[in-house]
Amino acid sequence: MRKSPDLHTHSTASDGTLTPTALIDLAAAAGVKVLALTDHDTTEGLVEALAAASRRDLRLIPGVEISVTWGGRTIHVVALRIDPQNPDLQLGLAGLLEFRHWRAEEIGRRLAKAGIQGAYAGAKALSNGRLVGRTHFARFLVRRRLAADERAVFKQFLVNGKPGHVPGDWASLESAVGWIRAAGGQAVIAHPARYKLTRTRLVGLLGEFRELGGAGLEVVSGSHSRDDIFTFAHHAREQRLLASAGSDFHGPQLAVSGQPWISLGRLPALPEGCTPIWFDWPELADAREAVPSAA
Ligand code: AMP
Ligand code: MN
Ligand code: MN
Ligand code: MN
């Protein structure tokens, strides 16, 4: 297990359980040299994360994980090396946060109809108050003992066909890639194995994404099995996309992904033949020795 950059993590600014400072401290202690904070639809944690990283031997890559609706499904696009101040990006994220706010209240209303009172207030109390995601509902329902764990809550209450499900109405792929490029960043399709796309649809998504100016595909992910890593390394090469790597860490002891062999600071190297998305990043120049198989 070699140390590679971890380019996908969450903090309390979205649905992680550690503050940006605690996340950086834990990553630094785990020997991570390059870390991207990629909270869902918000850059709010970046100021604190940058300050914490400046006190440590760690380079913080400003990022965000943008929720996209593509072909009727939710796809996540990770943005790396963005300028968080960019107005196009911030206007886009403001729209998504507005939808998230409405959706959280709507999930609360639907759960109330199903006999579960107070879920919105309960979930909100477990969040920073500004971004209430499904994970906060999941944690609240676990506390209420309505399900054994978060995974079970999703299955019983929050996914398509269940009482608390509200369909996503996120950004278009074109908008998300456009905001990321406007902010000077690189767009990466996150955890592709999670979408369960047919091969044809996957190739369609990746081709469209690249045409729009998308840069990379997450090959190593906390959501990926060892086989997935090789499958998506192949797709990245075929589709001429750069390869990215991220744990999708949400907090200690939280294996949302179901792949506990991958965690913060514990990522396998990219397979041979992948070009890492960080191959030409100037901010990695002094951390090159931490980079596996850099082109
Ligand atoms: P949201 O963006 O608010 O709809 O929530 C999506 C987040 O929920 C993901 O980033 C994960 O953190 C979490 N999540 C999604 N599916 C599951 C699942 N089956 N079990 C546990 N957590 C999940
Ligand atoms: Mn999440
Ligand atoms: Mn995601
Ligand atoms: Mn994520």
mmCIF file of C-alpha atoms and ligand atoms in Angstrom:
data_model
loop_
_atom_site.group_PDB
_atom_site.id
_atom_site.type_symbol
_atom_site.label_atom_id
_atom_site.label_comp_id
_atom_site.label_asym_id
_atom_site.label_seq_id
_atom_site.Cartn_x
_atom_site.Cartn_y
_atom_site.Cartn_z
ATOM 1 C CA MET A 1 0.000 0.000 0.000
ATOM 2 C CA ARG A 2 1.786 3.139 -1.230
ATOM 3 C CA LYS A 3 0.955 6.645 -0.173
ATOM 4 C CA SER A 4 -0.861 8.468 -2.947
ATOM 5 C CA PRO A 5 -2.715 11.764 -2.949
ATOM 6 C CA ASP A 6 -6.258 11.502 -1.614
ATOM 7 C CA LEU A 7 -8.407 13.592 -3.934
ATOM 8 C CA HIS A 8 -11.909 12.995 -2.539
ATOM 9 C CA THR A 9 -12.876 13.689 1.095
ATOM 10 C CA HIS A 10 -15.702 15.251 3.117
ATOM 11 C CA SER A 11 -15.961 17.446 6.212
ATOM 12 C CA THR A 12 -18.763 18.820 8.394
ATOM 13 C CA ALA A 13 -19.305 21.458 5.690
ATOM 14 C CA SER A 14 -21.317 18.681 3.999
ATOM 15 C CA ASP A 15 -21.889 15.150 5.314
ATOM 16 C CA GLY A 16 -18.507 14.316 6.835
ATOM 17 C CA THR A 17 -18.230 13.946 10.613
ATOM 18 C CA LEU A 18 -14.880 15.736 11.084
ATOM 19 C CA THR A 19 -14.375 19.483 10.893
ATOM 20 C CA PRO A 20 -11.987 20.584 8.127
ATOM 21 C CA THR A 21 -9.276 21.080 10.776
ATOM 22 C CA ALA A 22 -9.794 17.636 12.321
ATOM 23 C CA LEU A 23 -9.784 16.062 8.833
ATOM 24 C CA ILE A 24 -6.479 17.735 7.929
ATOM 25 C CA ASP A 25 -4.948 16.764 11.276
ATOM 26 C CA LEU A 26 -5.977 13.131 10.819
ATOM 27 C CA ALA A 27 -4.732 13.059 7.215
ATOM 28 C CA ALA A 28 -1.398 14.608 8.188
ATOM 29 C CA ALA A 29 -1.034 12.071 11.006
ATOM 30 C CA ALA A 30 -1.746 9.277 8.483
ATOM 31 C CA GLY A 31 1.106 10.572 6.313
ATOM 32 C CA VAL A 32 -1.045 12.074 3.552
ATOM 33 C CA LYS A 33 0.933 14.785 1.719
ATOM 34 C CA VAL A 34 -1.705 15.945 -0.773
ATOM 35 C CA LEU A 35 -5.409 16.050 0.072
ATOM 36 C CA ALA A 36 -8.441 17.469 -1.723
ATOM 37 C CA LEU A 37 -11.461 18.550 0.312
ATOM 38 C CA THR A 38 -14.472 17.872 -1.931
ATOM 39 C CA ASP A 39 -17.647 18.530 0.049
ATOM 40 C CA HIS A 40 -21.019 18.047 -1.635
ATOM 41 C CA ASP A 41 -22.089 21.231 -3.483
ATOM 42 C CA THR A 42 -20.257 23.618 -1.156
ATOM 43 C CA THR A 43 -16.804 25.161 -0.823
ATOM 44 C CA GLU A 44 -17.558 26.436 2.669
ATOM 45 C CA GLY A 45 -14.974 24.216 4.382
ATOM 46 C CA LEU A 46 -12.050 25.300 2.222
ATOM 47 C CA VAL A 47 -10.999 28.413 4.126
ATOM 48 C CA GLU A 48 -10.621 26.476 7.362
ATOM 49 C CA ALA A 49 -8.982 23.539 5.553
ATOM 50 C CA LEU A 50 -6.411 25.793 3.865
ATOM 51 C CA ALA A 51 -5.535 27.384 7.198
ATOM 52 C CA ALA A 52 -5.170 23.962 8.855
ATOM 53 C CA ALA A 53 -3.048 22.605 5.985
ATOM 54 C CA SER A 54 -0.719 25.607 6.179
ATOM 55 C CA ARG A 55 0.148 24.528 9.743
ATOM 56 C CA ARG A 56 0.952 20.983 8.566
ATOM 57 C CA ASP A 57 3.196 19.283 6.037
ATOM 58 C CA LEU A 58 0.213 18.845 3.721
ATOM 59 C CA ARG A 59 -0.907 20.451 0.477
ATOM 60 C CA LEU A 60 -4.638 21.144 0.310
ATOM 61 C CA ILE A 61 -6.244 20.954 -3.121
ATOM 62 C CA PRO A 62 -9.435 23.070 -3.206
ATOM 63 C CA GLY A 63 -12.313 20.969 -4.499
ATOM 64 C CA VAL A 64 -16.042 20.317 -4.449
ATOM 65 C CA GLU A 65 -18.223 17.323 -5.390
ATOM 66 C CA ILE A 66 -21.044 18.553 -7.618
ATOM 67 C CA SER A 67 -24.382 16.708 -7.825
ATOM 68 C CA VAL A 68 -25.499 16.212 -11.424
ATOM 69 C CA THR A 69 -28.638 14.759 -12.992
ATOM 70 C CA TRP A 70 -27.765 12.857 -16.161
ATOM 71 C CA GLY A 71 -30.155 10.575 -18.000
ATOM 72 C CA GLY A 72 -32.502 10.567 -14.999
ATOM 73 C CA ARG A 73 -29.839 9.516 -12.500
ATOM 74 C CA THR A 74 -27.632 11.265 -10.014
ATOM 75 C CA ILE A 75 -23.959 11.390 -11.001
ATOM 76 C CA HIS A 76 -21.260 13.031 -8.892
ATOM 77 C CA VAL A 77 -18.586 15.188 -10.507
ATOM 78 C CA VAL A 78 -15.542 16.000 -8.414
ATOM 79 C CA ALA A 79 -13.890 19.340 -9.142
ATOM 80 C CA LEU A 80 -10.195 19.651 -8.361
ATOM 81 C CA ARG A 81 -7.902 22.710 -8.166
ATOM 82 C CA ILE A 82 -10.767 25.172 -8.397
ATOM 83 C CA ASP A 83 -10.713 28.852 -7.536
ATOM 84 C CA PRO A 84 -13.425 28.808 -4.845
ATOM 85 C CA GLN A 85 -14.075 32.516 -5.399
ATOM 86 C CA ASN A 86 -15.176 32.067 -9.006
ATOM 87 C CA PRO A 87 -18.639 33.683 -9.452
ATOM 88 C CA ASP A 88 -19.903 31.180 -12.071
ATOM 89 C CA LEU A 89 -19.060 28.292 -9.752
ATOM 90 C CA GLN A 90 -20.551 29.984 -6.699
ATOM 91 C CA LEU A 91 -23.758 30.917 -8.515
ATOM 92 C CA GLY A 92 -24.123 27.318 -9.682
ATOM 93 C CA LEU A 93 -23.504 25.909 -6.196
ATOM 94 C CA ALA A 94 -25.989 28.411 -4.700
ATOM 95 C CA GLY A 95 -28.707 26.926 -6.932
ATOM 96 C CA LEU A 96 -27.846 23.398 -5.786
ATOM 97 C CA LEU A 97 -27.857 24.422 -2.128
ATOM 98 C CA GLU A 98 -31.276 25.992 -2.619
ATOM 99 C CA PHE A 99 -32.566 22.706 -4.058
ATOM 100 C CA ARG A 100 -30.941 20.815 -1.171
ATOM 101 C CA HIS A 101 -32.753 23.060 1.318
ATOM 102 C CA TRP A 102 -36.137 22.440 -0.299
ATOM 103 C CA ARG A 103 -35.410 18.718 -0.683
ATOM 104 C CA ALA A 104 -34.466 18.338 3.000
ATOM 105 C CA GLU A 105 -37.771 19.884 4.088
ATOM 106 C CA GLU A 106 -39.600 17.704 1.553
ATOM 107 C CA ILE A 107 -37.894 14.544 2.866
ATOM 108 C CA GLY A 108 -39.051 15.629 6.329
ATOM 109 C CA ARG A 109 -42.638 16.088 5.093
ATOM 110 C CA ARG A 110 -42.650 12.699 3.347
ATOM 111 C CA LEU A 111 -41.230 10.901 6.369
ATOM 112 C CA ALA A 112 -43.866 12.628 8.543
ATOM 113 C CA LYS A 113 -46.581 11.197 6.268
ATOM 114 C CA ALA A 114 -44.994 7.804 6.820
ATOM 115 C CA GLY A 115 -45.325 8.314 10.571
ATOM 116 C CA ILE A 116 -41.828 9.601 11.403
ATOM 117 C CA GLN A 117 -42.142 13.020 13.015
ATOM 118 C CA GLY A 118 -39.419 15.604 13.446
ATOM 119 C CA ALA A 119 -36.947 14.139 10.975
ATOM 120 C CA TYR A 120 -36.055 17.434 9.286
ATOM 121 C CA ALA A 121 -35.307 19.144 12.602
ATOM 122 C CA GLY A 122 -33.435 16.056 13.791
ATOM 123 C CA ALA A 123 -31.321 15.810 10.645
ATOM 124 C CA LYS A 124 -30.652 19.542 10.660
ATOM 125 C CA ALA A 125 -29.421 19.356 14.237
ATOM 126 C CA LEU A 126 -26.810 16.804 13.109
ATOM 127 C CA SER A 127 -25.603 19.094 10.306
ATOM 128 C CA ASN A 128 -23.924 22.489 10.323
ATOM 129 C CA GLY A 129 -27.416 23.911 9.721
ATOM 130 C CA ARG A 130 -26.672 25.075 6.171
ATOM 131 C CA LEU A 131 -26.441 21.816 4.238
ATOM 132 C CA VAL A 132 -28.789 19.006 5.253
ATOM 133 C CA GLY A 133 -28.153 15.898 3.162
ATOM 134 C CA ARG A 134 -29.583 12.407 3.130
ATOM 135 C CA THR A 135 -26.694 11.238 5.310
ATOM 136 C CA HIS A 136 -27.904 13.508 8.118
ATOM 137 C CA PHE A 137 -31.359 11.937 7.870
ATOM 138 C CA ALA A 138 -29.727 8.513 7.918
ATOM 139 C CA ARG A 139 -27.795 9.336 11.098
ATOM 140 C CA PHE A 140 -30.916 10.716 12.741
ATOM 141 C CA LEU A 141 -33.016 7.640 11.901
ATOM 142 C CA VAL A 142 -30.275 5.355 13.241
ATOM 143 C CA ARG A 143 -30.361 7.333 16.510
ATOM 144 C CA ARG A 144 -34.123 6.918 16.583
ATOM 145 C CA ARG A 145 -33.461 3.174 16.178
ATOM 146 C CA LEU A 146 -35.568 3.016 13.027
ATOM 147 C CA ALA A 147 -32.778 1.103 11.297
ATOM 148 C CA ALA A 148 -29.598 -0.692 12.323
ATOM 149 C CA ASP A 149 -27.146 1.471 10.401
ATOM 150 C CA GLU A 150 -26.953 4.201 7.767
ATOM 151 C CA ARG A 151 -26.853 1.770 4.906
ATOM 152 C CA ALA A 152 -30.090 0.205 6.144
ATOM 153 C CA VAL A 153 -31.766 3.622 6.437
ATOM 154 C CA PHE A 154 -30.952 4.385 2.811
ATOM 155 C CA LYS A 155 -32.364 1.052 1.720
ATOM 156 C CA GLN A 156 -35.540 1.308 3.802
ATOM 157 C CA PHE A 157 -36.336 5.016 3.625
ATOM 158 C CA LEU A 158 -34.279 7.144 1.259
ATOM 159 C CA VAL A 159 -33.878 5.445 -2.110
ATOM 160 C CA ASN A 160 -36.260 5.312 -5.070
ATOM 161 C CA GLY A 161 -39.624 3.811 -4.123
ATOM 162 C CA LYS A 162 -39.183 4.376 -0.360
ATOM 163 C CA PRO A 163 -41.195 6.827 1.790
ATOM 164 C CA GLY A 164 -38.504 9.493 2.181
ATOM 165 C CA HIS A 165 -37.295 9.472 -1.415
ATOM 166 C CA VAL A 166 -37.301 12.762 -3.304
ATOM 167 C CA PRO A 167 -36.003 12.660 -6.876
ATOM 168 C CA GLY A 168 -32.882 14.705 -7.535
ATOM 169 C CA ASP A 169 -33.051 17.840 -9.681
ATOM 170 C CA TRP A 170 -29.364 18.678 -9.815
ATOM 171 C CA ALA A 171 -27.092 20.443 -12.310
ATOM 172 C CA SER A 172 -26.776 19.297 -15.909
ATOM 173 C CA LEU A 173 -23.465 17.652 -16.772
ATOM 174 C CA GLU A 174 -22.756 20.544 -19.126
ATOM 175 C CA SER A 175 -23.356 23.171 -16.417
ATOM 176 C CA ALA A 176 -21.239 21.358 -13.815
ATOM 177 C CA VAL A 177 -18.281 20.942 -16.182
ATOM 178 C CA GLY A 178 -18.731 24.566 -17.314
ATOM 179 C CA TRP A 179 -18.611 25.934 -13.739
ATOM 180 C CA ILE A 180 -15.553 23.830 -12.938
ATOM 181 C CA ARG A 181 -13.702 25.012 -16.029
ATOM 182 C CA ALA A 182 -14.721 28.624 -15.367
ATOM 183 C CA ALA A 183 -13.150 28.207 -11.921
ATOM 184 C CA GLY A 184 -9.922 26.940 -13.503
ATOM 185 C CA GLY A 185 -10.414 23.407 -12.191
ATOM 186 C CA GLN A 186 -10.446 19.878 -13.546
ATOM 187 C CA ALA A 187 -13.670 17.846 -13.632
ATOM 188 C CA VAL A 188 -13.614 14.171 -12.624
ATOM 189 C CA ILE A 189 -16.435 11.596 -12.725
ATOM 190 C CA ALA A 190 -16.613 10.278 -9.141
ATOM 191 C CA HIS A 191 -16.938 6.597 -8.118
ATOM 192 C CA PRO A 192 -18.202 5.310 -11.499
ATOM 193 C CA ALA A 193 -18.941 1.803 -10.181
ATOM 194 C CA ARG A 194 -21.730 3.188 -7.993
ATOM 195 C CA TYR A 195 -23.962 4.127 -10.929
ATOM 196 C CA LYS A 196 -24.416 0.568 -12.154
ATOM 197 C CA LEU A 197 -24.567 1.765 -15.762
ATOM 198 C CA THR A 198 -24.619 -0.647 -18.660
ATOM 199 C CA ARG A 199 -21.418 -0.596 -20.671
ATOM 200 C CA THR A 200 -23.145 1.359 -23.461
ATOM 201 C CA ARG A 201 -24.464 4.028 -21.085
ATOM 202 C CA LEU A 202 -21.118 4.282 -19.309
ATOM 203 C CA VAL A 203 -19.258 4.787 -22.574
ATOM 204 C CA GLY A 204 -21.923 7.369 -23.524
ATOM 205 C CA LEU A 205 -21.451 9.238 -20.242
ATOM 206 C CA LEU A 206 -17.666 9.258 -20.469
ATOM 207 C CA GLY A 207 -17.668 10.315 -24.134
ATOM 208 C CA GLU A 208 -20.116 13.156 -23.485
ATOM 209 C CA PHE A 209 -18.165 14.216 -20.411
ATOM 210 C CA ARG A 210 -14.899 14.401 -22.348
ATOM 211 C CA GLU A 211 -16.557 16.334 -25.205
ATOM 212 C CA LEU A 212 -17.795 18.878 -22.643
ATOM 213 C CA GLY A 213 -14.261 19.355 -21.338
ATOM 214 C CA GLY A 214 -14.222 16.825 -18.486
ATOM 215 C CA ALA A 215 -10.704 15.760 -17.522
ATOM 216 C CA GLY A 216 -10.717 12.626 -15.432
ATOM 217 C CA LEU A 217 -12.271 9.472 -14.037
ATOM 218 C CA GLU A 218 -11.955 8.238 -10.466
ATOM 219 C CA VAL A 219 -10.209 4.905 -10.872
ATOM 220 C CA VAL A 220 -9.237 4.334 -7.250
ATOM 221 C CA SER A 221 -12.205 5.022 -4.956
ATOM 222 C CA GLY A 222 -13.443 3.933 -1.569
ATOM 223 C CA SER A 223 -16.484 2.656 -3.491
ATOM 224 C CA HIS A 224 -14.402 0.430 -5.772
ATOM 225 C CA SER A 225 -13.436 -3.195 -5.419
ATOM 226 C CA ARG A 226 -10.058 -4.342 -6.728
ATOM 227 C CA ASP A 227 -11.779 -5.511 -9.921
ATOM 228 C CA ASP A 228 -13.522 -2.142 -10.323
ATOM 229 C CA ILE A 229 -10.134 -0.408 -10.182
ATOM 230 C CA PHE A 230 -8.904 -2.405 -13.179
ATOM 231 C CA THR A 231 -12.194 -2.035 -15.055
ATOM 232 C CA PHE A 232 -12.205 1.745 -14.696
ATOM 233 C CA ALA A 233 -8.477 2.078 -15.399
ATOM 234 C CA HIS A 234 -9.291 0.438 -18.728
ATOM 235 C CA HIS A 235 -12.194 2.849 -19.370
ATOM 236 C CA ALA A 236 -10.024 5.869 -18.491
ATOM 237 C CA ARG A 237 -7.413 4.779 -21.036
ATOM 238 C CA GLU A 238 -10.035 3.999 -23.708
ATOM 239 C CA GLN A 239 -11.802 7.306 -23.219
ATOM 240 C CA ARG A 240 -8.572 9.322 -22.928
ATOM 241 C CA LEU A 241 -9.419 10.505 -19.431
ATOM 242 C CA LEU A 242 -6.858 11.091 -16.686
ATOM 243 C CA ALA A 243 -7.059 8.824 -13.646
ATOM 244 C CA SER A 244 -7.921 10.133 -10.181
ATOM 245 C CA ALA A 245 -7.790 8.553 -6.727
ATOM 246 C CA GLY A 246 -9.813 9.368 -3.617
ATOM 247 C CA SER A 247 -11.061 7.592 -0.519
ATOM 248 C CA ASP A 248 -14.413 9.461 -0.310
ATOM 249 C CA PHE A 249 -13.676 9.581 3.411
ATOM 250 C CA HIS A 250 -16.649 10.758 5.505
ATOM 251 C CA GLY A 251 -15.217 10.125 8.984
ATOM 252 C CA PRO A 252 -13.476 7.535 11.145
ATOM 253 C CA GLN A 253 -15.310 4.194 11.343
ATOM 254 C CA LEU A 254 -17.625 5.203 8.530
ATOM 255 C CA ALA A 255 -17.194 2.861 5.614
ATOM 256 C CA VAL A 256 -20.028 4.349 3.539
ATOM 257 C CA SER A 257 -18.312 2.798 0.606
ATOM 258 C CA GLY A 258 -18.226 -0.746 1.891
ATOM 259 C CA GLN A 259 -14.524 -1.022 0.956
ATOM 260 C CA PRO A 260 -12.816 -0.655 4.332
ATOM 261 C CA TRP A 261 -9.458 -1.632 2.784
ATOM 262 C CA ILE A 262 -9.428 1.874 1.298
ATOM 263 C CA SER A 263 -9.472 4.777 3.721
ATOM 264 C CA LEU A 264 -7.940 8.167 4.396
ATOM 265 C CA GLY A 265 -4.250 7.822 3.558
ATOM 266 C CA ARG A 266 -4.663 4.173 2.553
ATOM 267 C CA LEU A 267 -5.100 4.090 -1.214
ATOM 268 C CA PRO A 268 -3.662 1.554 -3.618
ATOM 269 C CA ALA A 269 -1.530 2.863 -6.494
ATOM 270 C CA LEU A 270 -3.172 3.499 -9.866
ATOM 271 C CA PRO A 271 -2.806 0.545 -12.239
ATOM 272 C CA GLU A 272 -0.012 0.657 -14.821
ATOM 273 C CA GLY A 273 -0.810 2.642 -17.923
ATOM 274 C CA CYS A 274 -3.018 5.261 -16.252
ATOM 275 C CA THR A 275 -1.994 8.893 -16.484
ATOM 276 C CA PRO A 276 -2.615 10.407 -13.035
ATOM 277 C CA ILE A 277 -4.677 13.580 -13.041
ATOM 278 C CA TRP A 278 -1.905 15.186 -10.991
ATOM 279 C CA PHE A 279 0.868 14.447 -13.541
ATOM 280 C CA ASP A 280 1.460 18.124 -14.321
ATOM 281 C CA TRP A 281 0.302 19.785 -11.113
ATOM 282 C CA PRO A 282 2.920 22.310 -10.023
ATOM 283 C CA GLU A 283 1.782 22.077 -6.412
ATOM 284 C CA LEU A 284 2.752 18.405 -6.401
ATOM 285 C CA ALA A 285 6.295 19.058 -7.567
ATOM 286 C CA ASP A 286 7.669 18.906 -4.018
ATOM 287 C CA ALA A 287 5.533 15.867 -3.213
ATOM 288 C CA ARG A 288 6.458 13.888 -6.348
ATOM 289 C CA GLU A 289 8.052 11.140 -4.327
ATOM 290 C CA ALA A 290 4.601 10.505 -2.834
ATOM 291 C CA VAL A 291 3.114 10.035 -6.304
ATOM 292 C CA PRO A 292 2.894 6.527 -7.731
ATOM 293 C CA SER A 293 3.577 5.968 -11.435
ATOM 294 C CA ALA A 294 3.525 9.673 -12.383
ATOM 295 C CA ALA A 295 3.704 10.084 -16.164
HETATM 296 P P1 AMP B 1 -27.216 13.389 -0.921
HETATM 297 O O1 AMP B 1 -26.164 14.021 -1.811
HETATM 298 O O2 AMP B 1 -27.657 14.294 0.187
HETATM 299 O O3 AMP B 1 -28.354 12.814 -1.700
HETATM 300 O O4 AMP B 1 -26.513 12.179 -0.182
HETATM 301 C C1 AMP B 1 -25.609 11.361 -0.858
HETATM 302 C C2 AMP B 1 -24.647 10.795 0.177
HETATM 303 O O5 AMP B 1 -25.321 9.804 0.937
HETATM 304 C C3 AMP B 1 -23.459 10.084 -0.411
HETATM 305 O O6 AMP B 1 -22.415 10.988 -0.660
HETATM 306 C C4 AMP B 1 -23.078 9.161 0.719
HETATM 307 O O7 AMP B 1 -22.360 9.884 1.696
HETATM 308 C C5 AMP B 1 -24.412 8.789 1.311
HETATM 309 N N1 AMP B 1 -24.966 7.520 0.790
HETATM 310 C C6 AMP B 1 -25.528 7.308 -0.411
HETATM 311 N N2 AMP B 1 -25.972 6.036 -0.520
HETATM 312 C C7 AMP B 1 -25.679 5.437 0.659
HETATM 313 C C8 AMP B 1 -25.876 4.137 1.187
HETATM 314 N N3 AMP B 1 -26.490 3.175 0.477
HETATM 315 N N4 AMP B 1 -25.467 3.893 2.451
HETATM 316 C C9 AMP B 1 -24.874 4.855 3.173
HETATM 317 N N5 AMP B 1 -24.658 6.099 2.736
HETATM 318 C C10 AMP B 1 -25.046 6.388 1.504
HETATM 319 MN MN MN B 2 -21.570 11.946 1.121
HETATM 320 MN MN MN B 3 -20.338 10.872 -4.253
HETATM 321 MN MN MN B 4 -17.999 11.997 -1.935
#
